[in-house]
CSV table of C-alpha atoms and ligand atoms in Angstrom, one decimal:
chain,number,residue,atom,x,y,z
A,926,UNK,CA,5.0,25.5,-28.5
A,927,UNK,CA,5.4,25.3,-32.3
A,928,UNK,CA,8.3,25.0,-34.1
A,929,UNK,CA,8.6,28.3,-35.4
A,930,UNK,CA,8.1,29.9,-32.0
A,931,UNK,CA,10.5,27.8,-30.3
A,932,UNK,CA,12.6,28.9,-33.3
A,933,UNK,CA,12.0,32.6,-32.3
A,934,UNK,CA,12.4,31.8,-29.0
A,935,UNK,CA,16.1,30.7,-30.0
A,936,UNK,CA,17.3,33.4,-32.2
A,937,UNK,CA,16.3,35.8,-29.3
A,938,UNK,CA,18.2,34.0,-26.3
A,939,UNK,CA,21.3,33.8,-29.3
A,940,UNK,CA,21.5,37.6,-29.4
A,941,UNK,CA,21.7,37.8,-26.0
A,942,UNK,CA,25.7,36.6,-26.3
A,943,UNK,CA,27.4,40.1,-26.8
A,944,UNK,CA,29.2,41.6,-29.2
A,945,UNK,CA,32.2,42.7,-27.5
A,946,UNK,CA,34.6,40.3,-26.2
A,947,UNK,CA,33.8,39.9,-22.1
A,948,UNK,CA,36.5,38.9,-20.0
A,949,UNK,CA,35.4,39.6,-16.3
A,950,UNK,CA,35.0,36.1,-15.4
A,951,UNK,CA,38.1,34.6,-17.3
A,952,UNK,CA,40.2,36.6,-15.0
A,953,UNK,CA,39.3,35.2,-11.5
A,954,UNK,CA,40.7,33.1,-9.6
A,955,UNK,CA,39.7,30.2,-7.5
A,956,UNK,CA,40.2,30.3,-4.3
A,957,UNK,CA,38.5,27.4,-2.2
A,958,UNK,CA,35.3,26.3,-2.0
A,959,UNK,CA,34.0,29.8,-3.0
A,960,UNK,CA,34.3,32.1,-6.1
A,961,UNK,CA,33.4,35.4,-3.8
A,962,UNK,CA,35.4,38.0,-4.6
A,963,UNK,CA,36.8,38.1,-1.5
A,964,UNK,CA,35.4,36.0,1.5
A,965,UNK,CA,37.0,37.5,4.2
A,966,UNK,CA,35.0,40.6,3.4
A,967,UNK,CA,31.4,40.9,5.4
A,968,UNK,CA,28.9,40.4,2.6
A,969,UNK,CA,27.6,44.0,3.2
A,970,UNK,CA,31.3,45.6,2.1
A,971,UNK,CA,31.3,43.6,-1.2
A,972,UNK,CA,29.8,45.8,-3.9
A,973,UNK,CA,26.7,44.1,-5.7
A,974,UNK,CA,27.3,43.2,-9.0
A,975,UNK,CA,22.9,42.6,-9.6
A,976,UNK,CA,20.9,44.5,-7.6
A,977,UNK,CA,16.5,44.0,-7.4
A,978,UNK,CA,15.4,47.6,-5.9
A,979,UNK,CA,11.9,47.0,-5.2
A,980,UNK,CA,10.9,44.9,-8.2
A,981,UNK,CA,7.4,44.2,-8.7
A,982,UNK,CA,5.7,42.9,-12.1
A,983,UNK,CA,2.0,42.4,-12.4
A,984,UNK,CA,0.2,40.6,-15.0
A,985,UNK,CA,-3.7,42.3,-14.7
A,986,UNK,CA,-4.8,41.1,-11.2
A,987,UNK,CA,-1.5,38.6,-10.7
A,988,UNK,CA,1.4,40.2,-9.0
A,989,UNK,CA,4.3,37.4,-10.3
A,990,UNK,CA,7.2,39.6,-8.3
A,991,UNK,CA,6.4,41.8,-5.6
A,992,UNK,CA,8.7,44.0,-4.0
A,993,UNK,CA,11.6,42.1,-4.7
A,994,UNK,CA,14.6,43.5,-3.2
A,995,UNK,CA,18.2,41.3,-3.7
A,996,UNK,CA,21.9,42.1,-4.1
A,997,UNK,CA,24.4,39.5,-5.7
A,998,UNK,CA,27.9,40.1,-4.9
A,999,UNK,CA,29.9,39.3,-7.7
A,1000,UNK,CA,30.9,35.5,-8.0
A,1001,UNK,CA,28.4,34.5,-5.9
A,1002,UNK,CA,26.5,31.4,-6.6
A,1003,UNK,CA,23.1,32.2,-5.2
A,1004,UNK,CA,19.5,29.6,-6.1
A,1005,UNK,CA,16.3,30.7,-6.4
A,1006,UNK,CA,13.7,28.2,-4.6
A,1007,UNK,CA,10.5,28.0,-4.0
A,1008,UNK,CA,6.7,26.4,-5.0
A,1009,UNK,CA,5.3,26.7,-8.5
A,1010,UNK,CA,4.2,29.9,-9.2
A,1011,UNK,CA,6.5,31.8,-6.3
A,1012,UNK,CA,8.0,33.9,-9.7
A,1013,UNK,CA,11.3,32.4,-9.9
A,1014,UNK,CA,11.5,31.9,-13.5
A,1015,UNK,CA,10.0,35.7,-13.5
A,1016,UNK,CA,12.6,37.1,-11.8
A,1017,UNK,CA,15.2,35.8,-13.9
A,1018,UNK,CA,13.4,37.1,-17.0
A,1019,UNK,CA,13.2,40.3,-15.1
A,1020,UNK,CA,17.7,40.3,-15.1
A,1021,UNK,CA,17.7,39.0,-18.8
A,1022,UNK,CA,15.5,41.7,-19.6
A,1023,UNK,CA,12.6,39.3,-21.7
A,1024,UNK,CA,10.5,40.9,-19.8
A,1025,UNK,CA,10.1,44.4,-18.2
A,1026,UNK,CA,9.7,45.4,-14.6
A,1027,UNK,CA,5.8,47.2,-13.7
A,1028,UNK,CA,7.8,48.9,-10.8
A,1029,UNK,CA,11.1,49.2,-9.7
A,1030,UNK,CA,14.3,48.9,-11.2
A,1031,UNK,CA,17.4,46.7,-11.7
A,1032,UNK,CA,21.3,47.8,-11.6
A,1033,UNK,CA,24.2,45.5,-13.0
A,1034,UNK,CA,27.2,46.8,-11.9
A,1035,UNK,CA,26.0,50.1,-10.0
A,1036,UNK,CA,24.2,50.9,-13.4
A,1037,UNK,CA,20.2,50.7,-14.1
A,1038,UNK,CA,19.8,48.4,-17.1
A,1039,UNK,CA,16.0,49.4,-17.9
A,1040,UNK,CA,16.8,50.8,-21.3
A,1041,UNK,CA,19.6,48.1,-22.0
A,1042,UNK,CA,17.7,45.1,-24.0
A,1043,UNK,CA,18.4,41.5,-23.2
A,1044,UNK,CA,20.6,41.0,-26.1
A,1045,UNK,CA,23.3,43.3,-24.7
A,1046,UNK,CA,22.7,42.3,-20.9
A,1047,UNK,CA,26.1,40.1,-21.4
A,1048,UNK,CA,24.5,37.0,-19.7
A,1049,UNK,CA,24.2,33.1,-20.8
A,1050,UNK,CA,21.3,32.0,-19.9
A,1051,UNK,CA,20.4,27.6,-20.0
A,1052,UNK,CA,16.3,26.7,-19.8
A,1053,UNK,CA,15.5,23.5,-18.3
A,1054,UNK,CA,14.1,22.8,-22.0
A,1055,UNK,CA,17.7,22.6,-23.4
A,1056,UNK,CA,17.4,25.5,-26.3
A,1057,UNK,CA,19.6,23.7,-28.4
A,1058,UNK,CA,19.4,23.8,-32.3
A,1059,UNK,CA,17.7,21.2,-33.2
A,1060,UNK,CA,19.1,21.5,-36.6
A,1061,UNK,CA,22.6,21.9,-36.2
A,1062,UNK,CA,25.2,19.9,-34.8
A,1063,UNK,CA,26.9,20.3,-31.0
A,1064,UNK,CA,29.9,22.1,-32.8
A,1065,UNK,CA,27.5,24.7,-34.7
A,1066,UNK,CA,24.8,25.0,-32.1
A,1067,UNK,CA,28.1,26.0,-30.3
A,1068,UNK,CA,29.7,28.3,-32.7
A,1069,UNK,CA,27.0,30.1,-33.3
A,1070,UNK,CA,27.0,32.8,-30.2
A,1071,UNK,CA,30.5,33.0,-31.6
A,1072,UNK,CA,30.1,33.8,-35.3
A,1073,UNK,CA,27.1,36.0,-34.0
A,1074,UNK,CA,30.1,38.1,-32.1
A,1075,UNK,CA,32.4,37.9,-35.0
A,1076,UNK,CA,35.0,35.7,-34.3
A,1077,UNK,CA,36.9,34.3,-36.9
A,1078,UNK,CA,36.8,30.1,-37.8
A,1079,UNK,CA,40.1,29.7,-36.5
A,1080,UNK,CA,39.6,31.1,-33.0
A,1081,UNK,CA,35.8,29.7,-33.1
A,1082,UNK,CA,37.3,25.9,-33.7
A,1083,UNK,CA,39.6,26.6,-31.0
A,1084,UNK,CA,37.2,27.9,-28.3
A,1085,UNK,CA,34.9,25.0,-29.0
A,1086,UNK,CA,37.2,22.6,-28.6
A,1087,UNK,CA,38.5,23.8,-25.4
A,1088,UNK,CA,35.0,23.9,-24.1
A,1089,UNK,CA,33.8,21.1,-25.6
A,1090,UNK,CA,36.7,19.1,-24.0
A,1091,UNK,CA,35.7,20.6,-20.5
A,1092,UNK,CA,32.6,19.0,-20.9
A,1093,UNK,CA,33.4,15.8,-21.8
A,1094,UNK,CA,31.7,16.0,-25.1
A,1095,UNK,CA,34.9,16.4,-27.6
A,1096,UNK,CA,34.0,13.0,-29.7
A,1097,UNK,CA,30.0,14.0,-29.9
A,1098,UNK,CA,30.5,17.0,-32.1
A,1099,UNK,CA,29.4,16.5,-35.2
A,1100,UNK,CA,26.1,14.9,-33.7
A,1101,UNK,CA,23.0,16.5,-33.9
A,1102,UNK,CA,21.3,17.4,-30.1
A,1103,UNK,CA,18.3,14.5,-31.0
A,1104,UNK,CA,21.4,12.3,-30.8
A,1105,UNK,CA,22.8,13.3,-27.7
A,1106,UNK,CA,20.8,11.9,-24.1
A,1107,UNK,CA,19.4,14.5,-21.9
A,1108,UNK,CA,22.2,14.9,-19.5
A,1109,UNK,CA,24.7,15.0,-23.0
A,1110,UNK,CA,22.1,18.1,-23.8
A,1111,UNK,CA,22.4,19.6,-20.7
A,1112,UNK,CA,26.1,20.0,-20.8
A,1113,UNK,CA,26.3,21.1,-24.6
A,1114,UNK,CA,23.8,24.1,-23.2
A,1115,UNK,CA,26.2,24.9,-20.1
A,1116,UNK,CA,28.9,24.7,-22.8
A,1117,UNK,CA,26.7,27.2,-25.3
A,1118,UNK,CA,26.1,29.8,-22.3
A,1119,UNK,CA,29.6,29.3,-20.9
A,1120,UNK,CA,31.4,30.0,-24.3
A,1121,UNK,CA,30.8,33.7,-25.0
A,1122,UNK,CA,32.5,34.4,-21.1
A,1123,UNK,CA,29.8,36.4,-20.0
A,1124,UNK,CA,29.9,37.6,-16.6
A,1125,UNK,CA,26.8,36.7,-15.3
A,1126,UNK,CA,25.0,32.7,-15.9
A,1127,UNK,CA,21.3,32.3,-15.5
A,1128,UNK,CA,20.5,28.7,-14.7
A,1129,UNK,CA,16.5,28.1,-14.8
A,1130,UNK,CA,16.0,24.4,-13.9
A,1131,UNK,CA,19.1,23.6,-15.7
A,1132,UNK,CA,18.8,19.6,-14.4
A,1133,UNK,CA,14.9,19.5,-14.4
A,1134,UNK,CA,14.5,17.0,-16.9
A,1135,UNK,CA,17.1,14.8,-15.8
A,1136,UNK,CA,16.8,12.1,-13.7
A,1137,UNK,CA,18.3,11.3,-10.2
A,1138,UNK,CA,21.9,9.7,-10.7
A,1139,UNK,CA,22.0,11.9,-14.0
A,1140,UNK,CA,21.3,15.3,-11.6
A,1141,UNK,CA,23.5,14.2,-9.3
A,1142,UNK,CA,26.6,14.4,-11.4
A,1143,UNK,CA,25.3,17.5,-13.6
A,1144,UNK,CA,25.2,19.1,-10.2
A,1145,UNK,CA,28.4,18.4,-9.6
A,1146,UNK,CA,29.5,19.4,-13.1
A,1147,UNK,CA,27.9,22.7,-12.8
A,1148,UNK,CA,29.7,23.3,-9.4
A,1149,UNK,CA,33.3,22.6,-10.4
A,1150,UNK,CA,32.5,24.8,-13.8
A,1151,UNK,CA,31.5,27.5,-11.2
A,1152,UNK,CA,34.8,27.2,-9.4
A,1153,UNK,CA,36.8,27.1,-12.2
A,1154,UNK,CA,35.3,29.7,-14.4
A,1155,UNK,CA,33.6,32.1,-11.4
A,1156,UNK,CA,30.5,33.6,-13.0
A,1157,UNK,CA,28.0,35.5,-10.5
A,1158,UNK,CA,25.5,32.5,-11.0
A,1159,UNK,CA,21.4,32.9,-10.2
A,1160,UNK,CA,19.9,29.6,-10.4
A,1161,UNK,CA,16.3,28.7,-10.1
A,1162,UNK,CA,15.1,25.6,-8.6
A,1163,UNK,CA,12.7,23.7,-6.7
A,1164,UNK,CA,15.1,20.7,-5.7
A,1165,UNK,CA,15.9,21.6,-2.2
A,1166,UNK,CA,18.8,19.0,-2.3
A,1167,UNK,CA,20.2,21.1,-5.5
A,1168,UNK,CA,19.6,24.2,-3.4
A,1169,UNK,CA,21.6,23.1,-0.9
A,1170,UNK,CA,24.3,21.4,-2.6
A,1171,UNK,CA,25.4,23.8,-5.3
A,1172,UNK,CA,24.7,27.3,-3.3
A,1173,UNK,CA,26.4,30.1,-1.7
A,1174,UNK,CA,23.0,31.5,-0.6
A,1175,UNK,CA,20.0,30.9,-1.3
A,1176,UNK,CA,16.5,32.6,-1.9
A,1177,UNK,CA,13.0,31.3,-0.7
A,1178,UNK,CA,10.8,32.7,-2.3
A,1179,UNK,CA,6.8,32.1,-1.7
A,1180,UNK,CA,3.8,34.4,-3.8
A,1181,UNK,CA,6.4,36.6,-5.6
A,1182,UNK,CA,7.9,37.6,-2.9
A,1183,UNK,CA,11.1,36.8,-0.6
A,1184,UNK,CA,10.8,34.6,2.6
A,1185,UNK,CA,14.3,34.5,3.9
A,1186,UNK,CA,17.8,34.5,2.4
A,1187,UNK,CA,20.6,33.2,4.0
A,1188,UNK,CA,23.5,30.4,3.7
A,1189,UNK,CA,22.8,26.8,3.2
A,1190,UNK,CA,23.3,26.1,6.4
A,1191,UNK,CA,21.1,29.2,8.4
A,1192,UNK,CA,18.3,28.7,6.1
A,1193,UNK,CA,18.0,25.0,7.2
A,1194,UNK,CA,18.8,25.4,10.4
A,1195,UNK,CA,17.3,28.4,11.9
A,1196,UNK,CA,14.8,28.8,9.2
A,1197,UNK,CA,12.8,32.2,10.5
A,1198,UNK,CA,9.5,31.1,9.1
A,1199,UNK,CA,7.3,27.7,9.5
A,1200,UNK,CA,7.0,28.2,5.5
A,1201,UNK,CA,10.9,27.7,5.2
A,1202,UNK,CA,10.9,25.1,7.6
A,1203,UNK,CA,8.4,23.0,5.9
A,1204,UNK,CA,9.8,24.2,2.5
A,1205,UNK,CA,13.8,22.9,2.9
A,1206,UNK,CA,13.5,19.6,5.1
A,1207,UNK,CA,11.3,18.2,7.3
A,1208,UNK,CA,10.1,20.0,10.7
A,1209,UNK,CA,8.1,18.7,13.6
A,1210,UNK,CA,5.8,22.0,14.6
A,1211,UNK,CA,5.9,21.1,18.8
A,1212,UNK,CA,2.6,22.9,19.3
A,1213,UNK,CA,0.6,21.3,16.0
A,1214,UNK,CA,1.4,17.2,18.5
A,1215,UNK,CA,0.2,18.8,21.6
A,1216,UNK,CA,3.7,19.6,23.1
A,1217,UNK,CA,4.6,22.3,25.5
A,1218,UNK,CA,7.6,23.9,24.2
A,1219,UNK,CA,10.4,23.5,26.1
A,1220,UNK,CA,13.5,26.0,25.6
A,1221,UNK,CA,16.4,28.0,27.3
A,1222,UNK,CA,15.3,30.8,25.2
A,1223,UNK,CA,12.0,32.8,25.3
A,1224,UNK,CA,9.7,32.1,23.0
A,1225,UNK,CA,9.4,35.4,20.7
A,1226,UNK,CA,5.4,35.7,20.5
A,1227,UNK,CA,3.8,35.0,16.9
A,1228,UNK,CA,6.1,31.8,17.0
A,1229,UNK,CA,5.7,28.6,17.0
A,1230,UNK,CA,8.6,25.9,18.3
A,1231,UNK,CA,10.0,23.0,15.8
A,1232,UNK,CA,13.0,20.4,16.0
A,1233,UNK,CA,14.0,18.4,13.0
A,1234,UNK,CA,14.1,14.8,12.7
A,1235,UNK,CA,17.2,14.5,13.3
A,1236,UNK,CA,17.9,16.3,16.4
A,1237,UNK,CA,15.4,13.5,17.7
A,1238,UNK,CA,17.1,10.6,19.7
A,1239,UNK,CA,15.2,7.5,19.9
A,1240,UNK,CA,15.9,4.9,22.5
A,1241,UNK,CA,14.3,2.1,24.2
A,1242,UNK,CA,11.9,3.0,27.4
A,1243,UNK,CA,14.1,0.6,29.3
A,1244,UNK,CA,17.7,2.7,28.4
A,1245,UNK,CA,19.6,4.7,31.6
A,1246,UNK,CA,19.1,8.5,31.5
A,1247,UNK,CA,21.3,10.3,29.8
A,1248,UNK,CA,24.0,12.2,31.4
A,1249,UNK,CA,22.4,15.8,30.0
A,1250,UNK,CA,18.9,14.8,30.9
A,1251,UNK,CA,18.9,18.0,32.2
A,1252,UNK,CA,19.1,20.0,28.9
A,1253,UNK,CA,16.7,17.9,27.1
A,1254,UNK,CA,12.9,17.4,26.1
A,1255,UNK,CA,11.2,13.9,27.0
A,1256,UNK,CA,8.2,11.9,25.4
A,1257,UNK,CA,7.0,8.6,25.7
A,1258,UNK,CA,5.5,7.0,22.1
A,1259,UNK,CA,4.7,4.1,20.6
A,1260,UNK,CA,6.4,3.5,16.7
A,1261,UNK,CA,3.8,4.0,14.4
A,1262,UNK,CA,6.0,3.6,10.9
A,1263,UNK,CA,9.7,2.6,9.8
A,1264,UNK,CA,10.7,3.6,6.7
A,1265,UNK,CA,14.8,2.5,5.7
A,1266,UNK,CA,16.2,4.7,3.1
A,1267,UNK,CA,20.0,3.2,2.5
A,1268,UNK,CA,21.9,5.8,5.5
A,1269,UNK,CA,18.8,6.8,7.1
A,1270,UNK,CA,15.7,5.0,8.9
A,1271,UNK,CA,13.1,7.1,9.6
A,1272,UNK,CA,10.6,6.9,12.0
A,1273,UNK,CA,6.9,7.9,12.7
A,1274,UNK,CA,6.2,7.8,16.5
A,1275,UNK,CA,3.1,8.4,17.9
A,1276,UNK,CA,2.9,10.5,21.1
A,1277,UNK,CA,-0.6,10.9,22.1
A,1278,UNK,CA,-2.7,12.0,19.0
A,1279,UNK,CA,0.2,13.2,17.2
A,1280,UNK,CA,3.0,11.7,15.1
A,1281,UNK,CA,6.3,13.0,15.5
A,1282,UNK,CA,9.0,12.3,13.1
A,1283,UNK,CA,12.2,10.8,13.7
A,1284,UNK,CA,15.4,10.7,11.1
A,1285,UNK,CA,18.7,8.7,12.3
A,1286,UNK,CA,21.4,7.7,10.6
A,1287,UNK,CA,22.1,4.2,10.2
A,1288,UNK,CA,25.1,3.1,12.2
A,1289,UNK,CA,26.5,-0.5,13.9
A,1290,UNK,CA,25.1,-1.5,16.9
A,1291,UNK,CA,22.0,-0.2,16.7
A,1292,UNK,CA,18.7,-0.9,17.8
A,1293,UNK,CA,16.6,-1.0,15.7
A,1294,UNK,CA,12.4,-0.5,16.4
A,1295,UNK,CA,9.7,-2.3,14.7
A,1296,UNK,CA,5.7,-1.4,14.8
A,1297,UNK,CA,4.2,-1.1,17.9
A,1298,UNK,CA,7.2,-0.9,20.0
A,1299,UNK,CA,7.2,1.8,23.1
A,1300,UNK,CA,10.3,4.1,22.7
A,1301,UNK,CA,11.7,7.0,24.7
A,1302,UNK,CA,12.3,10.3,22.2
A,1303,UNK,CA,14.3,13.3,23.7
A,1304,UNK,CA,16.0,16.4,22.1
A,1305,UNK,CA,17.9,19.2,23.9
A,1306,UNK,CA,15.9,22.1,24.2
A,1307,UNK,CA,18.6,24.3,22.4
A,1308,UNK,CA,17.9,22.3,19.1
A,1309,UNK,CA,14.5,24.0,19.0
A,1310,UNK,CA,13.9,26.6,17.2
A,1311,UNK,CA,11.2,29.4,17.1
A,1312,UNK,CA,9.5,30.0,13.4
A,1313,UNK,CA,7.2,32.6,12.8
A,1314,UNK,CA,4.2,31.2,11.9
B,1433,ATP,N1,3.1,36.0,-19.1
B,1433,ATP,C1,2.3,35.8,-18.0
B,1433,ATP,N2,1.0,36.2,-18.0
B,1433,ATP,C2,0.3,36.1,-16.9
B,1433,ATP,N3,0.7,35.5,-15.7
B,1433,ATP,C3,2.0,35.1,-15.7
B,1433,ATP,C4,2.9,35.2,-16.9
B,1433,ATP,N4,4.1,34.7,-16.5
B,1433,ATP,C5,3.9,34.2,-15.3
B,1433,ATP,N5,2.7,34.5,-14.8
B,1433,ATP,C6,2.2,34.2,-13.4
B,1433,ATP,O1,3.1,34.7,-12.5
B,1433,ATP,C7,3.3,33.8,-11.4
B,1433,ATP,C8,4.8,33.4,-11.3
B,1433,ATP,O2,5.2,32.7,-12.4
B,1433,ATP,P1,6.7,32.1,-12.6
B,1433,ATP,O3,6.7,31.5,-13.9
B,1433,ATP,O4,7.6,33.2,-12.3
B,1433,ATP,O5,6.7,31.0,-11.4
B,1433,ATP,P2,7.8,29.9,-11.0
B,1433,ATP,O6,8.2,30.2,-9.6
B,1433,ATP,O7,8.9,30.0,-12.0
B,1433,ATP,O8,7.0,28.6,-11.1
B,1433,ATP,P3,7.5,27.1,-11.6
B,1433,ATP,O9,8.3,26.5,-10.5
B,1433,ATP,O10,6.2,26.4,-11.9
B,1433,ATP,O11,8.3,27.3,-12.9
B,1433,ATP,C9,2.4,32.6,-11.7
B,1433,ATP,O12,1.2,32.7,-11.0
B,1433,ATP,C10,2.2,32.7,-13.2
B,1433,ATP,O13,0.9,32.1,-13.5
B,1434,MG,MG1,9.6,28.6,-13.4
């Protein structure tokens, strides 16, 4: 991109800060883990505050979001993910209004907002490519959605130093962002879309260009800000680990369009798809190694049976049968691979042609297999679960 396009590129994200003062999300009030508006509620009796109706946007022959269909209850912290190309990044466009729907039509707060430009959509929005200023310092690059709203310097210095001091960056700002290191970036941009109080925060890759450690505690920045501050978040990613981490629910997309949405914890563990299953984790597919599937429950037709790694014990052939033999799944294999990852050792087994995988947690005591060695692997047959395929 040149200069004067990233430039552009700026000055229009800037004007999306508004011109009135916003106050929605200074006014709420943590309340555990979770900045729903109320979660005792069932999700379905919370009024949305972003609503998809049957979004689609085409490009010529490429359909980048098809049919999209999504509410976002207000304070809800819910993360795009999917593959490259799944139209995340579209979607989100499609809310901030830099680009236009071919079909369909979006509501914020009950109301359509097709003829309301992105400037006035009251959302901060950070890119994983920073968007900082390049020529101003962290204090102007800050002030500036500020003076842009018409807030006087003494008010301006005193929002930016609250925020700046919330982000740990109170002594860096009179540097310039080439100054800063990419996680100091980062936060200055959290800071930038933060400072304004919009309602809504549009996170697209925020921590893409970090690196691991760095990501880490950026995620963990970005989820206390969330508690403390409540915004209805929409984050776009394709870390499953940050998916999980930072999320209330969480979207999988795949070819513009939604696989499954659900908690954290449903999507990983009864993922309704083999595409969601391979997406977030790891999955052993028990018909792909040959198995007959064993389970309490029917097996829904179209469906195919999996078990994570994890719910896979590994024992020596030699060990006493277990005391729920009964409930569980038996195969005899011979260890193929051993891989130790700090807490976990994971394990290829093979069982017949197939390799199956095998994830436990490092613990004392433990026996611990090397190459070639004959095992015994069993799972209970309620830890498998049926994915459409
Ligand atoms: N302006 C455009 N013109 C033509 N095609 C586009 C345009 N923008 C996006 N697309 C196409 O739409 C599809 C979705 O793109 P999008 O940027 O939303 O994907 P994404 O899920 O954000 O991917 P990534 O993880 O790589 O960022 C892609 O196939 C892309 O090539
Ligand atoms: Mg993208």
């Amino acid at each position: 991109m040149s200069d004067s396009s990233v430039l552009k590129k700026q000055n229009s994200l800037l004007k999306i800060w508004p011109t009135t003062h916003a106050t929605a999300g200074a006014t709420a009030t943590p309340s555990g883990p979770s900045h729903l508006e109320d979660d005792r509620l069932e999700p379905s009796s919370i009024p949305a505050q972003i609503e998809f109706r049957s979004v689609t946007k085409t490009y010529g022959q490429a359909t980048a979001v098809n049919d999209l269909s999504l509410s976002v209850r207000r304070g809800e912290f819910l993360t795009i993910l999917g593959p490259s190309g799944s139209g995340k990044t579209t979607a989100l466009m499609l809310l901030a209004g830099f680009v236009a729907p071919t079909k369909g039509d979006i509501l914020i707060a009950g109301k359509s907002v097709a003829a309301v430009p992105a400037y006035r959509r009251d959302q901060g929005i950070v890119f994983q490519s920073y968007a900082l200023f390049p020529h101003l310092t962290v204090r102007r690059n800050l002030e500036f959605p500020l003076e842009m709203r018409g807030i006087g310097a003494a008010e301006r210095a005193k929002r930016v130093d609250s925020i700046l001091e919330r982000v740990h960056l109170r002594e860096f700002d009179s540097r310039m962002p080439s100054q800063l290191s990419g996680g100091q970036q980062q936060r200055v941009a959290l800071a930038r879309a933060l400072i304004a109080d919009p309602p809504i925060l549009l996170l697209d890759e925020p921590l893409g260009a970090l690196d691991r450690n760095l990501r880490e505690q950026m995620q963990g920045e970005i989820k206390s800000l969330h508690r403390e501050f409540g915004k209805t978040t929409i984050c776009v990613t394709h870390d499953q680990e940050e998916a999980l981490t930072l999320s209330d629910r969480i979207v999988v997309m795949r070819a513009g369009k939604i696989e499954q949405t659900d908690t954290p914890e449903t999507l990983y563990d009864r993922p309704m798809t083999r595409f969601v299953a391979n997406f977030l984790g790891e999955a052993n597919i028990l018909e792909d190694l040959g198995f007959e599937v064993e389970s309490d429950a029917a097996q829904p037709s179209g469906t195919v049976g999996m078990i994570r790694p994890e719910r896979v014990c590994i024992a020596a052939t030699g060990e006493p049968k277990r005391a729920d033999a009964d409930r569980r799944q038996f195969a005899i294999g011979t260890v193929d691979d051993m891989i130790y990852a700090g807490p976990l050792r994971k394990y290829n087994v093979r069982v017949g042609d197939s390799l199956l995988v095998v994830r436990q947690h490092v613990a004392s005591g433990q026996q611990i297999f090397r190459l070639g060695d004959e095992v015994k692997l069993d799972w209970l047959r309620s830890d498998v679960r049926f994915v459409a395929t």
